[in-house]
Tab-separated table of C-alpha atoms in Angstrom:
chain	number	residue	atom	x	y	z
J	30	GLY	CA	184.717	65.366	163.607
J	31	ASP	CA	181.688	67.364	163.814
J	32	SER	CA	178.552	65.800	163.122
J	33	VAL	CA	174.738	66.172	163.183
J	34	THR	CA	172.124	63.590	163.642
J	35	GLN	CA	168.425	64.085	162.682
J	36	MET	CA	165.411	62.187	163.226
J	37	GLU	CA	164.764	60.163	160.163
J	38	GLY	CA	161.716	60.916	157.906
J	39	PRO	CA	159.231	61.257	156.236
J	40	VAL	CA	157.196	62.508	158.776
J	41	THR	CA	153.471	62.971	158.234
J	42	LEU	CA	151.225	64.845	160.436
J	43	SER	CA	147.741	66.122	160.424
J	44	GLU	CA	147.072	70.061	160.536
J	45	GLU	CA	147.181	71.344	164.213
J	46	ALA	CA	149.175	68.425	165.443
J	47	PHE	CA	152.238	68.919	167.509
J	48	LEU	CA	155.432	68.589	166.033
J	49	THR	CA	159.060	67.183	167.229
J	50	ILE	CA	161.883	66.740	165.042
J	51	ASN	CA	164.945	65.464	167.144
J	52	CYS	CA	168.391	66.743	166.335
J	53	THR	CA	171.684	65.833	168.322
J	54	TYR	CA	175.043	66.876	167.591
J	55	THR	CA	178.699	66.181	168.187
J	56	ALA	CA	181.300	69.056	168.099
J	57	THR	CA	184.140	70.184	169.936
J	58	GLY	CA	183.926	73.731	171.781
J	59	TYR	CA	180.697	75.357	171.648
J	60	PRO	CA	178.904	75.471	168.393
J	61	SER	CA	176.248	77.534	167.154
J	62	LEU	CA	173.099	75.460	166.202
J	63	PHE	CA	170.626	76.367	163.425
J	64	TRP	CA	167.541	74.956	161.909
J	65	TYR	CA	167.035	75.600	158.005
J	66	VAL	CA	163.856	74.853	156.079
J	67	GLN	CA	163.772	74.057	152.584
J	68	TYR	CA	160.714	74.457	150.348
J	69	PRO	CA	160.135	72.418	147.023
J	70	GLY	CA	162.215	74.003	144.457
J	71	GLU	CA	163.799	76.417	146.695
J	72	GLY	CA	167.228	77.128	148.566
J	73	LEU	CA	167.564	76.931	152.532
J	74	GLN	CA	166.082	79.460	154.562
J	75	LEU	CA	167.015	80.195	158.117
J	76	LEU	CA	164.330	79.161	160.303
J	77	LEU	CA	166.114	79.967	163.871
J	78	LYS	CA	169.383	79.720	165.679
J	79	ALA	CA	171.064	79.450	169.121
J	80	THR	CA	174.471	80.347	169.851
J	81	LYS	CA	174.993	79.321	173.339
J	82	ALA	CA	173.698	76.750	175.908
J	83	ASP	CA	170.254	77.240	177.086
J	84	ASP	CA	169.198	79.627	174.501
J	85	LYS	CA	165.911	79.360	172.560
J	86	GLY	CA	165.311	80.214	169.072
J	87	SER	CA	162.176	80.583	167.881
J	88	ASN	CA	160.432	81.861	164.540
J	89	LYS	CA	156.905	81.570	162.869
J	90	GLY	CA	155.618	79.311	165.799
J	91	PHE	CA	158.736	77.122	165.748
J	92	GLU	CA	161.306	76.695	169.012
J	93	ALA	CA	164.297	74.976	169.412
J	94	THR	CA	166.481	75.091	172.882
J	95	TYR	CA	170.273	74.642	172.956
J	96	ARG	CA	170.618	71.763	175.385
J	97	LYS	CA	174.329	71.367	176.008
J	98	GLU	CA	174.053	68.555	178.698
J	99	THR	CA	172.180	66.545	176.185
J	100	THR	CA	173.716	67.840	172.999
J	101	SER	CA	170.523	68.442	171.453
J	102	PHE	CA	168.384	71.008	169.561
J	103	HIS	CA	165.073	69.483	168.826
J	104	LEU	CA	162.545	71.608	166.805
J	105	GLU	CA	159.111	71.957	168.144
J	106	LYS	CA	155.924	73.579	167.049
J	107	GLY	CA	152.538	73.464	168.724
J	108	SER	CA	150.067	73.628	165.799
J	109	VAL	CA	151.505	72.826	162.354
J	110	GLN	CA	149.881	73.965	159.091
J	111	VAL	CA	149.845	72.515	155.614
J	112	SER	CA	152.365	75.457	154.704
J	113	ASP	CA	154.893	73.833	157.060
J	114	SER	CA	155.390	71.195	154.629
J	115	ALA	CA	158.964	71.207	153.676
J	116	VAL	CA	162.354	69.382	154.496
J	117	TYR	CA	163.880	70.693	157.876
J	118	PHE	CA	167.538	70.580	158.270
J	119	CYS	CA	169.494	70.940	161.699
J	120	ALA	CA	173.075	72.326	161.345
J	121	LEU	CA	176.029	73.763	163.238
J	122	VAL	CA	178.778	75.878	162.853
J	123	PRO	CA	181.626	74.473	165.120
J	124	ASN	CA	183.114	77.857	166.557
J	125	PHE	CA	184.175	81.229	165.608
J	126	GLY	CA	186.039	81.799	162.709
J	127	ASN	CA	184.871	78.680	160.988
J	128	GLU	CA	182.151	79.177	158.544
J	129	LYS	CA	181.394	75.700	157.589
J	130	LEU	CA	178.012	74.408	158.101
J	131	THR	CA	177.716	70.790	158.876
J	132	PHE	CA	173.997	69.608	158.306
J	133	GLY	CA	171.879	66.696	159.396
J	134	THR	CA	170.216	64.581	156.653
J	135	GLY	CA	167.296	66.642	156.463
J	136	THR	CA	163.618	65.677	157.499
J	137	ARG	CA	160.881	65.738	155.255
J	138	LEU	CA	157.574	66.925	156.843
J	139	THR	CA	154.200	66.667	155.134
J	140	ILE	CA	151.256	68.074	156.747
J	141	ILE	CA	147.682	66.669	155.511
J	142	PRO	CA	144.552	68.825	156.074
P	10	LYS	CA	167.410	94.541	150.933
P	11	ALA	CA	167.903	91.984	148.180
P	12	GLY	CA	168.966	88.439	149.078
P	13	VAL	CA	171.618	86.081	147.658
P	14	THR	CA	171.392	85.792	143.988
P	15	GLN	CA	172.787	82.962	142.002
P	16	THR	CA	173.060	82.482	138.145
P	17	PRO	CA	172.174	80.871	136.176
P	18	ARG	CA	169.448	79.056	137.969
P	19	TYR	CA	169.363	75.973	135.839
P	20	LEU	CA	172.211	74.636	133.679
P	21	ILE	CA	172.527	71.321	131.303
P	22	LYS	CA	175.947	70.242	130.486
P	23	THR	CA	177.645	66.948	129.171
P	24	ARG	CA	180.252	64.881	130.748
P	25	GLY	CA	183.924	66.487	130.318
P	26	GLN	CA	182.868	70.201	129.948
P	27	GLN	CA	183.402	72.516	132.481
P	28	VAL	CA	180.855	75.045	134.163
P	29	THR	CA	181.131	78.413	136.231
P	30	LEU	CA	178.522	79.231	138.536
P	31	SER	CA	178.195	82.869	140.018
P	32	CYS	CA	176.851	84.081	143.432
P	33	SER	CA	176.325	87.603	144.433
P	34	PRO	CA	175.895	87.905	148.127
P	35	ILE	CA	173.721	90.200	150.239
P	36	SER	CA	174.733	93.751	150.061
P	37	GLY	CA	177.577	94.260	152.777
P	38	HIS	CA	178.046	90.651	153.202
P	39	ARG	CA	181.736	89.700	152.841
P	40	SER	CA	181.928	85.932	153.427
P	41	VAL	CA	180.670	83.587	150.818
P	42	SER	CA	180.245	79.802	151.303
P	43	TRP	CA	179.348	77.060	148.483
P	44	TYR	CA	177.560	74.041	149.280
P	45	GLN	CA	176.707	70.817	146.968
P	46	GLN	CA	173.258	69.119	147.785
P	47	THR	CA	172.568	65.715	146.386
P	48	PRO	CA	170.034	63.087	147.236
P	49	GLY	CA	172.690	60.631	148.217
P	50	GLN	CA	175.167	62.790	150.212
P	51	GLY	CA	172.874	65.594	151.503
P	52	LEU	CA	174.226	68.985	151.850
P	53	GLN	CA	177.985	69.059	151.871
P	54	PHE	CA	180.505	72.046	152.172
P	55	LEU	CA	182.654	73.117	149.120
P	56	PHE	CA	184.518	75.928	150.273
P	57	GLU	CA	184.285	79.364	151.944
P	58	TYR	CA	185.773	82.565	150.846
P	59	PHE	CA	186.419	85.975	152.904
P	60	SER	CA	188.250	89.062	151.431
P	61	GLU	CA	189.153	87.279	148.120
P	62	THR	CA	190.657	84.577	150.142
P	63	GLN	CA	189.775	80.967	150.438
P	64	ARG	CA	189.576	80.385	154.279
P	65	ASN	CA	188.031	76.862	154.328
P	66	LYS	CA	187.743	74.042	151.876
P	67	GLY	CA	185.782	70.795	151.998
P	68	ASN	CA	186.450	67.143	150.761
P	69	PHE	CA	186.201	67.631	146.997
P	70	PRO	CA	188.517	66.779	144.191
P	71	GLY	CA	190.671	69.754	142.859
P	72	ARG	CA	188.094	69.728	139.907
P	73	PHE	CA	186.229	71.963	141.916
P	74	SER	CA	187.527	75.634	142.536
P	75	GLY	CA	186.396	78.988	143.423
P	76	ARG	CA	187.194	82.696	143.610
P	77	GLN	CA	186.013	85.755	145.115
P	78	PHE	CA	185.903	89.269	143.843
P	79	SER	CA	186.922	92.630	145.542
P	80	ASN	CA	182.900	93.402	145.325
P	81	SER	CA	182.411	89.951	147.261
P	82	ARG	CA	180.820	88.385	144.425
P	83	SER	CA	181.895	84.659	143.933
P	84	GLU	CA	182.265	82.180	141.267
P	85	MET	CA	182.803	78.469	141.740
P	86	ASN	CA	184.175	76.422	138.560
P	87	VAL	CA	183.735	72.578	137.930
P	88	SER	CA	186.156	71.332	135.149
P	89	THR	CA	185.950	67.908	133.566
P	90	LEU	CA	182.388	67.370	134.689
P	91	GLU	CA	181.194	63.905	135.689
P	92	LEU	CA	177.631	62.482	136.018
P	93	GLY	CA	178.011	62.617	139.937
P	94	ASP	CA	178.480	66.328	139.731
P	95	SER	CA	174.681	66.705	139.189
P	96	ALA	CA	173.400	68.554	142.023
P	97	LEU	CA	171.851	71.587	143.466
P	98	TYR	CA	174.811	74.021	144.216
P	99	LEU	CA	174.025	76.707	146.741
P	100	CYS	CA	175.808	79.694	147.910
P	101	ALA	CA	175.368	81.165	151.203
P	102	SER	CA	176.681	84.748	152.557
P	103	SER	CA	177.184	86.020	155.909
P	104	LEU	CA	178.324	89.398	156.969
P	105	LEU	CA	181.598	88.586	158.725
P	106	PRO	CA	182.998	85.252	159.938
P	107	GLY	CA	183.747	84.810	163.612
P	108	LEU	CA	181.177	86.819	165.205
P	109	ASP	CA	177.697	86.317	166.344
P	110	THR	CA	176.505	87.793	162.952
P	111	ASP	CA	177.617	84.630	161.440
P	112	THR	CA	174.426	83.423	160.310
P	113	GLN	CA	174.591	82.225	156.679
P	114	TYR	CA	171.889	83.483	154.082
P	115	PHE	CA	171.254	80.963	151.294
P	116	GLY	CA	170.722	81.745	147.424
P	117	PRO	CA	167.997	79.773	145.625
P	118	GLY	CA	170.659	77.514	144.183
P	119	THR	CA	171.800	76.602	140.603
P	120	ARG	CA	170.576	73.118	139.569
P	121	LEU	CA	173.416	71.579	137.372
P	122	THR	CA	172.519	68.508	135.122
P	123	VAL	CA	175.222	66.592	133.698
P	124	LEU	CA	174.346	64.236	130.950
């Protein structure tokens, strides 16, 4: 079945450091890929998405590129801020007509000043 | 435009009781999905509704049920509550399933505690 494997956390970085959170997936067909972020005590917020191979999603300085050849969708940010501290989830929707999001386990990110 | 709203935000029940959670999607959105989030199992899909019909169902027992109304609002019900049902229940809405606009937007969740 479909699955998403995320980098184990927690991840602790200093402010202005470079961030990479790895995400790989297994799915039949051509899934859409997403990164969601969850701040303490809140629901999930869509961070970025990509719907086809080589698409790059970007938002708030975060980027991720849909790599079909490596089945990956790694999240990157050049300079993190304390406000980026949250849990990040990689997810996929397998194909059109199926709304079931399959999530990774989440990566808790803490940024220290 | 208002986001996805869920009520109540917090709920405490005892084992054996039943509970109903409500979700109002973003205006114009017609697809609603429900997810359960627990520390042990992470985020798991419960079910999805579109046009008052359940289109997809996750691997949960029959104690978990849901419905969608003609105005796209949705409810989920859990009967005979167990301790393991304690979780954050998240609702997500999307414009229409099966299109590029299938991005799901989440509400803040309902935190259910079963004692």
